[in-house]
Amino acid sequence: QRYCRDVYRGQLASVHSAARNQELQKLAKTYSIVSPWIGAVTSRKAGKWESHWEDSSPWNYANWAPTHPFHVVTTCATLSVRDGLWRSRFCFQLRPFICQY
């Protein structure tokens, strides 16, 4: 998120519809990017696990793979180019990402 903001003056992509999810999946596939970061973060707040967007937009759509998101530690989400589903990953992993403006 910081790199996207500081270098590109954007935010990690937030996804609010199946159409947008498909568009980003297709974009990543075009550039041969495998499972890029999107802006979803899952963390524990007031004893309850919640997902939110890094850009603070409303959480009104989700496309998690079965068994995701993980509810063990704070995780970030990747978008699978193969199936379009989101998967929890440790946030410190270096990966390609999708930035929006």
Short mmCIF file of C-alpha atoms in Angstrom, two decimals:
data_model
loop_
_atom_site.label_atom_id
_atom_site.label_comp_id
_atom_site.label_asym_id
_atom_site.label_seq_id
_atom_site.Cartn_x
_atom_site.Cartn_y
_atom_site.Cartn_z
CA GLN A 1 0.00 0.00 0.00
CA ARG A 2 2.76 2.42 0.95
CA TYR A 3 4.68 1.80 -2.29
CA CYS A 4 1.52 2.22 -4.37
CA ARG A 5 0.76 5.49 -2.58
CA ASP A 6 4.30 6.93 -2.48
CA VAL A 7 5.51 5.94 -5.95
CA TYR A 8 2.29 5.98 -7.99
CA ARG A 9 0.15 8.31 -5.83
CA GLY A 10 -2.60 5.69 -5.80
CA GLN A 11 -4.14 3.03 -3.57
CA LEU A 12 -4.23 -0.74 -3.78
CA ALA A 13 -7.31 -1.66 -5.80
CA SER A 14 -10.62 -2.09 -4.03
CA VAL A 15 -13.22 -4.34 -5.64
CA HIS A 16 -16.93 -3.58 -5.33
CA SER A 17 -18.52 -5.86 -7.93
CA ALA A 18 -18.09 -9.13 -9.80
CA ALA A 19 -17.57 -7.12 -13.01
CA ARG A 20 -14.69 -5.15 -11.45
CA ASN A 21 -13.18 -8.35 -10.08
CA GLN A 22 -13.29 -9.91 -13.53
CA GLU A 23 -11.79 -6.77 -15.09
CA LEU A 24 -8.84 -6.83 -12.67
CA GLN A 25 -8.37 -10.58 -13.16
CA LYS A 26 -8.23 -10.04 -16.93
CA LEU A 27 -5.81 -7.10 -16.53
CA ALA A 28 -3.44 -9.17 -14.37
CA LYS A 29 -3.64 -12.07 -16.83
CA THR A 30 -2.77 -9.73 -19.73
CA TYR A 31 0.45 -8.75 -17.96
CA SER A 32 1.19 -12.29 -16.77
CA ILE A 33 0.91 -11.20 -13.15
CA VAL A 34 0.18 -14.14 -10.88
CA SER A 35 -1.91 -13.42 -7.75
CA PRO A 36 -1.29 -9.69 -7.27
CA TRP A 37 -2.13 -7.82 -4.09
CA ILE A 38 -5.45 -6.01 -3.94
CA GLY A 39 -6.42 -3.61 -1.15
CA ALA A 40 -8.34 -5.98 1.15
CA VAL A 41 -7.03 -6.51 4.69
CA THR A 42 -8.51 -8.82 7.31
CA SER A 43 -7.78 -8.00 10.93
CA ARG A 44 -9.24 -8.35 14.38
CA LYS A 45 -11.14 -5.34 15.70
CA ALA A 46 -12.83 -5.32 19.10
CA GLY A 47 -12.47 -9.11 19.29
CA LYS A 48 -14.13 -9.69 15.90
CA TRP A 49 -12.49 -10.51 12.55
CA GLU A 50 -13.32 -7.98 9.84
CA SER A 51 -12.20 -7.27 6.31
CA HIS A 52 -11.76 -3.72 5.06
CA TRP A 53 -10.38 -1.83 2.07
CA GLU A 54 -7.13 0.11 2.39
CA ASP A 55 -8.76 3.09 0.66
CA SER A 56 -11.53 3.17 3.31
CA SER A 57 -14.26 2.57 0.73
CA PRO A 58 -17.31 0.53 1.85
CA TRP A 59 -16.96 -3.25 2.20
CA ASN A 60 -19.85 -4.23 -0.08
CA TYR A 61 -18.46 -7.13 -2.11
CA ALA A 62 -16.21 -10.13 -1.43
CA ASN A 63 -14.96 -13.03 -3.52
CA TRP A 64 -13.01 -15.16 -1.05
CA ALA A 65 -11.83 -18.65 -1.93
CA PRO A 66 -13.18 -21.41 0.35
CA THR A 67 -11.52 -21.33 3.82
CA HIS A 68 -10.43 -17.69 3.28
CA PRO A 69 -9.88 -15.21 4.79
CA PHE A 70 -7.73 -16.65 7.54
CA HIS A 71 -8.71 -15.64 11.08
CA VAL A 72 -5.41 -16.19 12.85
CA VAL A 73 -3.34 -13.08 12.17
CA THR A 74 -3.85 -9.91 10.13
CA THR A 75 -3.66 -10.82 6.45
CA CYS A 76 -3.80 -9.09 3.10
CA ALA A 77 -5.55 -10.37 -0.03
CA THR A 78 -4.38 -11.53 -3.41
CA LEU A 79 -6.50 -11.91 -6.54
CA SER A 80 -6.01 -15.25 -8.27
CA VAL A 81 -5.54 -14.85 -12.01
CA ARG A 82 -6.57 -18.48 -12.44
CA ASP A 83 -10.00 -18.41 -10.77
CA GLY A 84 -10.63 -14.79 -9.73
CA LEU A 85 -10.93 -15.75 -6.06
CA TRP A 86 -9.25 -13.89 -3.22
CA ARG A 87 -6.84 -15.56 -0.84
CA SER A 88 -5.34 -14.46 2.46
CA ARG A 89 -1.57 -14.04 2.51
CA PHE A 90 0.91 -12.67 5.02
CA CYS A 91 1.15 -8.97 4.26
CA PHE A 92 4.96 -8.85 4.25
CA GLN A 93 5.28 -11.06 1.12
CA LEU A 94 6.72 -9.33 -1.92
CA ARG A 95 4.27 -9.62 -4.80
CA PRO A 96 3.06 -7.65 -7.79
CA PHE A 97 0.09 -5.42 -7.02
CA ILE A 98 -2.76 -3.56 -8.68
CA CYS A 99 -2.81 0.14 -7.99
CA GLN A 100 -5.84 2.35 -8.68
CA TYR A 101 -6.03 6.11 -9.07
#
